Amino acid sequence: MSENVNFDELRILRHSASHILAQAVKRLFPAAKLAIGPAIDNGFYYDFDTDKPFGAYDLEKLEAEMKKIVKENIKIERFELEREEALKLMADEPYKVELINDLPEGEVISFYKQGDFTDLCAGPHVNYTSKVKAFKLLSATGAYWRGSEKNKMLQRIYGTAFKTKEELAAHLESLEEAKRRDHNKLGRELELFTTSELIGQGLPIMLPKGTKILQILQRFVEDTEEAHGWLRTKTPLMAKSDLYKLSGHWDHYQDGMFVMGDESKDKEVFALRPMTCPFQYQAYLNKARSYRELPLRYGETSTLFRNEASGEMHGLIRVRQFTISEGHLMCTPEQLESEFKSCLELAIYMLKTLGLYEDVSYRFSQWDPDDKDKYIGTPEQWDEAQSTMQKILEHLEIPYQIGIGEAAFYGPKLDIQIKNVHGKEDTLITIQVDQMLAEKFGMEYVDADGNKKNPYIIHRTSIGCYERTLALLIEKYAGAFPTWLAPVQAKVLAISEKHAEYATDVVNKMRKAGIRVELDLRSEKIGYKIREAQLEKVPYMLIAGDKEMETQTVSVRARKEGDKGAMSIDGFIAHINKEVEEKTLNY
């Protein structure tokens, strides 16, 4: 989108496009029932209740009908009705009736009419359909009415619209690039992960190459955390319901947990853990604590389980079993700000090292005072916790947006947000301030005056969920990982069978030096082998032929720079090890 386009104007244009789509649907599928059709960040959508899903051919027909409506240059007019009249007008549209009935008394009920089509809508819109010239229908999918699985599945059509055809073309090209980078597609093509219907949705199988990347990330995180004073724990994957009742998860998070047993029948009911905090608290409670031991930093590579809705599953971004770099830090009130800063600096270091730092934003996630049942604690405790965190963020000069209702049930948090290639935003890293759970668990320390006090707790991740991080890295680098992260760093390509022994010696020497290398001895032309290695996005290809055997060298071809000439084996090992040590982002 060009910088001189007013975004409000663009939203109006896209909202109008959604009404043109709805009019086209009613013309071609008169029995379809209308739901909602808003403008969104990258376009618009409209939900319909239909007998069968829309297919690709339907989208083609609808787009053609939309073009007819645009060409008809229909005037778009706004009018208002009293509630009774509004309900009569929409009597054949059950979803519109529901929306009208949900409006508070005294609310203005407005409609927009364009020719033979009228829709309940707050607007605004363009004044003629001819103003919507550059648009494209993109996809059709299922969507629950009002986003709830308890409601009927509707058919959602996504589209986009721009002021000019040039802007539309540029956007469509960016969508194609997003498809090329989509981790769900690319990760399977590169044999990083797969899935199985027999195992279940949201439970990916990491293949050897994907597993290797996760292992590299985990070792990097654990070593870095240890250097920053974090002590490692290893806690169970499940616990009795008693633990979750004490923490508050049983009352506030049970729908998101995998529970084993029935409390009305079984003596003990267990649940797989959705987070590690109550487990690490038991490590803190192992003995009496003094202020001299604080801050106490517990870190764990935690496997967690969350019963996500089936409609939320997406590749490695949102799964039901995942691994996270989770940690809990117990400190005094005086240490809170410096420790929060330290947690944030560690997260930023991780993001910069991975090359993701420029892609993130910050959200200060707060409680929703109008939904108190969702949280533990009193309004006074929440005001204190959020005020404390706000002061910390302001002192650290963190630019943030506020997310009302996005807090954890026990405290506010700083969410480090990131978007995938399709523009969907997710939380990558969180740092949370908790002033409540220590008291619930009886966690105390003895201060300098001999008084018992509850520590403040910081819940944090340093790299977030490993699976989600891997998904974002696949998309960031389009599968062409930096050398230090690449599951295969080099491939040795023998030109012919007579070079096999020398190529094997090269591989063995490199493996002893810790380089992840593969050997290609197939009876294929060298050009074919190079092209295949490039498709696999291997950082370096080393060619072994007569000249290389004679000079005890390898001809080096880099994924990015191309031919780099001949190098001694020791010289190449030194070169690649320097890249790995410096964690160079050469993609």
XYZ file of C-alpha atoms in Angstrom:
587
model
C 0.000 0.000 0.000
C 1.428 3.410 -0.922
C 2.163 5.773 1.955
C -0.109 8.558 0.673
C -3.287 6.466 1.012
C -5.374 7.412 4.031
C -5.993 4.182 5.947
C -9.476 5.283 7.042
C -10.395 5.830 3.393
C -9.061 2.376 2.592
C -11.152 0.765 5.340
C -14.252 2.528 3.987
C -13.428 1.264 0.500
C -12.948 -2.291 1.771
C -16.109 -2.187 3.869
C -18.001 -1.114 0.776
C -16.390 -3.978 -1.151
C -17.726 -6.414 1.454
C -21.266 -5.091 0.806
C -20.775 -5.470 -2.936
C -19.710 -9.057 -2.283
C -22.815 -9.645 -0.158
C -25.016 -8.200 -2.907
C -23.353 -10.514 -5.438
C -23.942 -13.522 -3.163
C -27.635 -12.644 -2.758
C -27.986 -12.320 -6.530
C -26.345 -15.669 -7.293
C -27.306 -17.572 -4.130
C -30.626 -16.026 -2.999
C -31.097 -18.549 -0.180
C -27.847 -17.500 1.541
C -28.304 -15.759 4.882
C -26.197 -12.714 5.737
C -24.034 -12.578 8.874
C -21.303 -9.913 9.157
C -18.882 -8.329 6.708
C -16.234 -6.006 8.153
C -13.103 -4.425 6.756
C -9.921 -5.911 8.241
C -6.259 -4.873 8.140
C -5.499 -6.434 4.758
C -8.905 -6.446 3.153
C -12.391 -7.603 4.111
C -14.541 -10.659 4.643
C -18.221 -11.548 4.769
C -19.837 -14.529 6.528
C -22.794 -16.361 5.010
C -25.023 -19.237 6.050
C -25.283 -21.481 2.976
C -26.258 -25.069 2.180
C -22.786 -25.919 0.885
C -19.300 -24.379 1.014
C -18.139 -21.912 -1.627
C -15.597 -23.357 -4.064
C -13.023 -21.767 -6.365
C -15.530 -21.681 -9.233
C -18.060 -19.892 -6.993
C -15.474 -17.226 -6.163
C -14.851 -16.651 -9.878
C -18.590 -16.197 -10.507
C -18.975 -13.906 -7.501
C -16.046 -11.745 -8.524
C -17.522 -11.389 -12.014
C -20.880 -10.390 -10.484
C -19.135 -7.851 -8.242
C -17.595 -6.274 -11.341
C -21.089 -5.963 -12.820
C -22.344 -4.241 -9.664
C -19.396 -1.836 -9.764
C -20.099 -1.079 -13.426
C -23.770 -0.402 -12.637
C -22.602 2.583 -10.544
C -25.319 2.026 -7.919
C -25.818 4.766 -5.369
C -25.194 3.706 -1.743
C -27.618 5.391 0.656
C -27.861 5.378 4.460
C -31.128 5.369 6.413
C -32.254 4.703 9.987
C -35.208 2.783 11.463
C -36.788 2.260 14.842
C -36.194 -1.185 16.357
C -39.605 -2.607 15.414
C -39.296 -1.497 11.798
C -35.699 -2.709 11.649
C -36.738 -6.164 12.804
C -39.512 -6.273 10.188
C -37.059 -5.297 7.435
C -34.590 -8.025 8.454
C -37.209 -10.680 9.286
C -35.755 -13.078 6.705
C -32.186 -12.603 7.960
C -31.872 -14.395 11.354
C -28.318 -13.261 12.044
C -29.231 -9.627 11.445
C -32.242 -10.034 13.750
C -29.938 -11.359 16.468
C -27.599 -8.388 16.019
C -30.503 -5.920 16.209
C -31.829 -7.539 19.375
C -28.373 -7.297 20.944
C -28.255 -3.516 20.413
C -28.914 -1.508 23.608
C -32.086 0.535 23.942
C -31.758 3.921 22.298
C -29.003 2.791 19.932
C -29.254 4.189 16.397
C -30.118 1.368 13.985
C -28.781 2.243 10.569
C -28.882 0.540 7.183
C -27.194 0.976 3.832
C -29.082 0.399 0.582
C -27.558 -0.150 -2.846
C -30.121 -0.983 -5.480
C -31.904 -4.224 -4.630
C -29.617 -4.890 -1.653
C -29.986 -3.555 1.912
C -27.757 -4.373 4.878
C -27.735 -3.563 8.592
C -24.588 -1.508 9.023
C -23.070 1.362 11.010
C -21.005 2.403 7.967
C -19.498 4.518 6.579
C -19.348 3.634 2.878
C -18.417 5.161 -0.446
C -21.359 6.864 -2.155
C -21.361 4.820 -5.389
C -20.350 1.224 -6.130
C -18.183 2.462 -9.032
C -15.665 3.798 -6.475
C -14.617 0.206 -5.699
C -12.512 -0.680 -8.728
C -9.455 -2.677 -7.629
C -10.507 -5.756 -5.677
C -9.929 -9.494 -5.549
C -11.634 -12.414 -3.804
C -8.958 -14.528 -2.165
C -10.405 -17.557 -0.411
C -13.381 -19.216 1.229
C -13.280 -21.006 4.545
C -15.451 -22.000 7.485
C -15.989 -19.689 10.459
C -18.155 -20.108 13.521
C -20.849 -17.481 14.077
C -19.426 -14.984 16.545
C -16.246 -17.046 16.796
C -17.732 -19.685 19.103
C -17.577 -23.428 18.453
C -20.965 -23.657 20.141
C -22.509 -21.777 17.215
C -23.149 -22.799 13.620
C -20.309 -23.006 11.115
C -20.757 -20.323 8.447
C -18.980 -19.779 5.133
C -16.511 -16.882 5.123
C -15.252 -15.290 1.923
C -12.062 -13.240 2.196
C -11.151 -10.500 -0.249
C -9.069 -7.369 -0.536
C -9.448 -3.983 -2.201
C -7.185 -1.032 -2.981
C -7.559 2.392 -4.517
C -5.546 1.482 -7.612
C -4.896 -1.623 -9.681
C -1.154 -1.106 -9.187
C -1.518 -1.283 -5.404
C -3.699 -4.360 -5.712
C -1.138 -6.069 -7.969
C 1.665 -5.309 -5.502
C -0.403 -6.708 -2.644
C -1.273 -9.884 -4.558
C 2.431 -10.374 -5.279
C 3.173 -10.041 -1.559
C 0.510 -12.688 -0.884
C 2.226 -15.033 -3.330
C 5.519 -14.410 -1.542
C 3.790 -15.195 1.752
C 2.565 -18.496 0.290
C 6.126 -19.323 -0.785
C 7.374 -18.612 2.745
C 4.479 -20.237 4.626
C 6.134 -22.499 7.207
C 3.319 -25.033 6.967
C 4.167 -25.613 3.305
C 7.916 -24.994 3.338
C 8.539 -26.922 6.548
C 7.059 -30.042 4.998
C 8.883 -29.586 1.687
C 12.217 -29.244 3.518
C 11.351 -32.279 5.679
C 11.458 -30.376 8.953
C 8.148 -31.677 10.305
C 5.044 -33.594 9.352
C 1.671 -34.499 10.848
C -0.445 -37.626 11.111
C -4.219 -37.953 11.355
C -3.645 -41.026 13.525
C -1.785 -38.904 16.084
C -4.099 -35.905 15.948
C -4.411 -32.245 15.094
C -1.998 -29.833 16.728
C 0.526 -32.600 17.465
C 3.328 -32.199 14.889
C 6.051 -34.796 14.358
C 9.483 -33.214 14.179
C 11.618 -34.919 11.528
C 15.428 -35.189 11.941
C 16.231 -31.831 10.337
C 13.585 -29.954 12.300
C 14.633 -31.746 15.470
C 18.238 -30.681 14.880
C 17.230 -27.004 14.645
C 15.227 -27.279 17.874
C 18.205 -28.949 19.556
C 20.498 -26.104 18.441
C 18.040 -23.520 19.738
C 17.565 -25.325 23.042
C 21.297 -25.636 23.701
C 21.799 -21.969 22.806
C 18.999 -20.875 25.138
C 20.027 -23.074 28.053
C 23.703 -22.074 27.834
C 22.814 -18.385 27.566
C 20.372 -18.533 30.471
C 22.935 -20.311 32.639
C 25.422 -17.533 31.893
C 22.775 -15.068 33.134
C 22.318 -16.817 36.472
C 19.370 -19.099 35.737
C 19.255 -22.444 37.550
C 17.694 -25.380 35.720
C 14.843 -27.463 37.070
C 13.095 -30.526 35.690
C 9.538 -30.995 36.871
C 6.729 -33.494 36.100
C 4.510 -33.224 33.021
C 1.360 -33.730 35.095
C -0.017 -33.147 38.559
C -3.055 -33.794 40.696
C -5.955 -31.397 40.428
C -5.050 -30.178 43.941
C -2.056 -28.244 42.559
C -4.129 -26.529 39.875
C -6.872 -25.687 42.369
C -4.323 -23.938 44.566
C -2.797 -22.018 41.641
C -6.200 -21.012 40.237
C -5.789 -22.835 36.939
C -8.570 -25.299 37.824
C -11.109 -22.483 38.146
C -9.768 -20.148 35.454
C -8.063 -22.372 32.870
C -9.569 -25.875 33.102
C -11.151 -25.661 29.628
C -7.647 -25.319 28.204
C -6.288 -28.378 30.035
C -6.167 -32.101 29.326
C -7.748 -33.703 32.392
C -7.401 -37.401 33.209
C -10.165 -38.748 35.397
C -13.499 -37.638 36.793
C -13.635 -36.008 40.224
C -17.062 -37.505 40.869
C -15.683 -41.026 40.392
C -11.922 -41.057 40.920
C -10.009 -40.549 44.140
C -7.235 -38.690 42.331
C -7.656 -36.665 39.140
C -4.594 -35.618 37.175
C -4.051 -33.092 34.398
C -1.210 -32.474 31.974
C 0.444 -29.179 32.774
C -0.471 -26.105 30.697
C 2.388 -24.120 32.310
C 5.253 -24.755 34.717
C 4.826 -22.034 37.364
C 3.081 -24.059 40.118
C 5.661 -26.849 39.700
C 8.646 -24.536 40.062
C 7.026 -22.972 43.134
C 7.373 -26.371 44.796
C 11.116 -26.187 44.134
C 11.184 -22.806 45.892
C 9.216 -24.292 48.806
C 11.779 -27.083 49.201
C 13.326 -25.160 52.104
C 13.100 -21.892 54.014
C 14.456 -18.903 52.072
C 16.370 -15.776 53.071
C 16.484 -12.443 51.266
C 20.169 -13.239 50.662
C 19.115 -15.994 48.218
C 17.067 -13.590 46.113
C 16.749 -13.114 43.259
C 16.293 -16.830 42.668
C 15.961 -17.688 38.983
C 14.525 -21.038 37.912
C 14.548 -21.922 34.213
C 13.196 -25.023 32.514
C 12.826 -26.385 29.011
C 9.189 -27.251 29.575
C 6.894 -29.470 27.549
C 3.369 -28.085 27.950
C -0.099 -29.183 26.872
C -3.019 -26.931 26.014
C -6.389 -28.037 24.719
C -6.614 -25.517 21.897
C -9.779 -25.390 19.788
C -9.503 -27.357 16.561
C -10.167 -24.231 14.508
C -7.149 -22.517 16.078
C -4.591 -25.110 14.962
C -2.030 -23.899 12.428
C 1.189 -25.730 11.594
C 3.751 -25.050 14.320
C 2.296 -21.656 15.256
C -0.489 -23.007 17.463
C -0.304 -26.592 18.691
C -1.549 -28.719 21.568
C 1.840 -29.978 22.772
C 4.821 -27.663 22.669
C 8.116 -26.846 24.339
C 8.912 -23.498 25.887
C 11.901 -21.742 27.477
C 9.987 -21.085 30.659
C 11.278 -19.462 33.813
C 10.154 -18.027 37.137
C 12.117 -15.505 39.116
C 11.504 -14.817 42.791
C 12.732 -11.456 44.058
C 12.193 -8.684 46.594
C 10.106 -5.619 45.659
C 13.324 -3.589 45.465
C 14.792 -6.013 42.910
C 11.702 -6.169 40.693
C 12.566 -3.456 38.178
C 16.192 -4.458 37.647
C 15.216 -8.127 37.265
C 12.383 -7.282 34.861
C 14.889 -5.264 32.829
C 17.314 -8.191 32.868
C 14.590 -10.566 31.597
C 13.707 -8.132 28.814
C 17.341 -7.626 27.815
C 17.811 -11.393 27.611
C 14.749 -11.725 25.378
C 15.961 -8.894 23.126
C 19.395 -10.523 22.853
C 17.747 -13.763 21.761
C 15.584 -11.984 19.199
C 18.536 -10.065 17.753
C 20.649 -13.215 17.530
C 17.866 -14.994 15.639
C 17.223 -11.997 13.377
C 13.638 -11.494 14.605
C 14.065 -8.315 16.661
C 13.062 -5.884 13.918
C 9.778 -7.761 13.420
C 8.345 -7.486 16.950
C 6.125 -5.040 18.829
C 5.153 -4.745 22.498
C 1.779 -5.088 24.204
C 1.096 -4.192 27.836
C -1.588 -6.775 28.622
C -3.956 -5.665 31.372
C -6.993 -7.075 33.107
C -10.572 -6.266 32.126
C -12.287 -4.762 35.197
C -15.671 -5.495 33.593
C -14.915 -9.239 33.630
C -13.666 -9.756 37.189
C -14.625 -13.447 37.267
C -11.823 -14.115 34.794
C -9.137 -13.160 37.337
C -7.979 -13.737 40.889
C -7.263 -10.860 43.245
C -8.987 -7.608 44.106
C -9.239 -4.434 41.992
C -6.807 -2.822 44.429
C -4.245 -5.602 43.862
C -4.627 -5.287 40.106
C -4.260 -1.508 40.234
C -1.075 -1.923 42.254
C 0.352 -4.618 39.966
C -0.420 -2.700 36.768
C 0.841 0.577 38.203
C 4.108 -1.113 39.197
C 4.537 -2.627 35.749
C 3.640 0.621 33.972
C 6.353 2.478 35.896
C 8.879 -0.194 34.940
C 7.955 -0.005 31.240
C 8.132 3.789 31.264
C 11.517 3.753 32.998
C 12.770 1.301 30.375
C 11.215 3.459 27.605
C 9.402 0.485 26.075
C 6.968 1.561 23.325
C 3.811 -0.455 23.893
C 0.162 -0.793 22.982
C -2.358 -1.630 25.713
C -4.325 -4.870 25.504
C -7.353 -4.806 27.802
C -8.409 -8.309 28.840
C -5.142 -9.873 27.628
C -3.546 -10.268 31.083
C -2.980 -13.646 32.699
C -5.575 -14.443 35.342
C -3.003 -13.698 38.070
C -1.221 -10.605 36.760
C -0.363 -8.139 33.975
C 2.303 -8.919 31.390
C 4.453 -7.517 28.647
C 3.788 -9.498 25.473
C 6.335 -9.379 22.684
C 4.172 -9.736 19.592
C 5.110 -10.882 16.101
C 3.217 -11.479 12.860
C 3.550 -14.465 10.572
C 3.819 -14.054 6.801
C 0.028 -13.860 6.503
C -0.196 -10.949 8.944
C -1.675 -12.975 11.820
C -0.265 -11.692 15.099
C 0.739 -14.020 17.917
C 2.618 -13.675 21.186
C 6.199 -14.907 20.961
C 7.634 -13.966 24.372
C 5.995 -12.891 27.634
C 7.307 -11.276 30.800
C 4.737 -11.154 33.603
C 4.675 -9.486 37.003
C 2.917 -11.563 39.666
C 2.175 -10.210 43.137
C -0.514 -12.767 44.031
C 0.480 -16.421 43.616
C 3.349 -16.390 46.128
C 0.878 -15.728 48.925
C -1.518 -18.432 47.656
C 1.311 -20.976 47.701
C 2.797 -19.845 51.009
C 6.073 -18.790 49.380
C 8.029 -16.625 51.795
C 11.484 -15.277 52.545
C 12.941 -13.751 55.682
C 14.006 -10.129 55.159
C 16.942 -8.281 56.756
C 14.812 -7.448 59.789
C 13.774 -11.031 60.356
C 10.246 -10.554 58.999
C 8.561 -13.056 56.673
C 7.473 -11.641 53.336
C 6.093 -12.948 50.052
C 8.437 -12.542 47.088
C 7.410 -10.905 43.852
C 7.445 -13.375 40.958
C 8.375 -12.704 37.337
C 7.056 -15.290 34.874
C 9.046 -15.099 31.646
C 10.257 -16.816 28.510
C 13.492 -15.963 26.775
C 12.690 -17.352 23.339
C 9.084 -18.417 23.809
C 7.646 -21.580 22.330
C 10.311 -23.414 20.331
C 7.839 -24.704 17.749
C 6.391 -21.249 17.135
C 9.886 -19.761 16.963
C 10.885 -22.381 14.392
C 7.792 -21.548 12.315
C 8.725 -17.862 12.326
C 12.340 -18.640 11.429
C 11.240 -20.792 8.477
C 9.148 -17.876 7.200
C 11.763 -15.212 7.986
C 14.505 -16.996 6.064
C 12.248 -18.831 3.574
C 13.947 -22.016 4.778
C 17.451 -20.677 3.994
C 18.637 -20.691 7.614
C 21.816 -18.943 8.731
C 24.735 -21.383 8.854
C 24.710 -21.678 12.656
C 21.039 -22.791 12.593
C 21.018 -24.839 9.381
C 20.344 -28.551 10.017
C 22.799 -29.375 7.213
C 25.576 -26.790 6.921
C 27.410 -28.272 3.942
C 27.120 -31.003 1.319
C 30.165 -32.628 -0.210
C 29.463 -33.495 -3.860
C 31.701 -36.077 -5.518
C 31.991 -35.464 -9.269
C 32.347 -39.184 -10.053
C 32.836 -42.571 -8.416
C 36.636 -42.246 -8.434
C 36.342 -39.226 -6.134
C 34.198 -41.064 -3.575
C 37.045 -42.009 -1.217
C 38.443 -38.463 -1.123
C 34.967 -36.952 -0.640
C 34.332 -39.395 2.221
C 37.611 -38.374 3.903
C 36.573 -34.717 3.628
C 33.210 -35.449 5.241
C 34.802 -37.416 8.103
C 37.253 -34.611 8.839
C 34.454 -32.027 8.868
C 32.266 -34.144 11.142
C 35.122 -34.460 13.624
C 35.273 -30.654 13.594
C 31.583 -30.521 14.555
C 30.212 -29.484 11.171
C 26.828 -30.864 10.098
C 27.653 -32.266 6.673
C 26.136 -34.697 4.190
C 27.826 -36.697 1.412
C 26.432 -37.082 -2.114
C 28.022 -40.008 -3.985
C 25.170 -40.592 -6.418
C 25.892 -41.220 -10.092
C 24.355 -37.918 -11.179
C 25.821 -34.950 -13.043
C 27.416 -32.375 -10.740
C 25.077 -29.633 -11.981
C 22.078 -31.702 -10.912
C 23.607 -32.292 -7.483
C 24.264 -28.562 -7.021
C 20.720 -27.610 -8.039
C 19.269 -30.173 -5.644
C 21.418 -28.901 -2.763
C 20.282 -25.368 -3.557
C 16.636 -26.462 -3.428
C 17.398 -27.985 -0.015
C 18.785 -24.526 0.925
C 22.109 -25.897 2.190
C 24.491 -22.987 2.983
C 27.593 -24.531 1.338
C 28.258 -27.043 -1.432
C 31.781 -28.509 -1.604
C 32.790 -30.082 -4.896
C 35.366 -32.868 -4.947
C 36.973 -33.783 -8.301
C 40.384 -34.465 -9.865
C 41.794 -31.003 -9.191
C 40.587 -30.980 -5.617
C 42.037 -34.462 -4.948
C 45.370 -33.373 -6.356
C 45.570 -30.157 -4.321
C 43.796 -31.532 -1.201
C 41.180 -28.793 -1.430
C 37.479 -28.414 -2.104
C 35.737 -26.055 -4.522
C 33.326 -24.038 -2.415
C 29.959 -22.831 -3.645
C 27.897 -20.682 -1.272
C 24.100 -20.627 -1.311
C 24.056 -16.827 -1.497
C 27.327 -15.717 -3.125
C 27.796 -18.594 -5.560
C 31.299 -19.807 -6.507
C 33.902 -18.894 -3.862
C 36.797 -20.793 -5.394
C 39.072 -23.430 -3.905
C 39.786 -23.712 -0.171
C 41.822 -26.084 1.913
C 39.713 -28.323 4.090
C 41.144 -26.746 7.239
C 40.526 -23.299 5.770
C 36.876 -24.070 5.087
C 36.407 -25.576 8.552
C 37.845 -22.389 10.087
C 35.574 -20.265 7.880
C 32.371 -22.088 8.781
C 33.258 -22.334 12.481
C 33.747 -18.562 12.590
C 30.255 -18.084 11.151
C 28.807 -20.437 13.746
C 30.685 -18.849 16.645
C 29.594 -15.342 15.632
C 26.092 -16.558 14.740
C 26.243 -14.627 11.488
C 22.865 -14.018 9.834
C 24.008 -14.889 6.309
C 20.782 -15.577 4.423
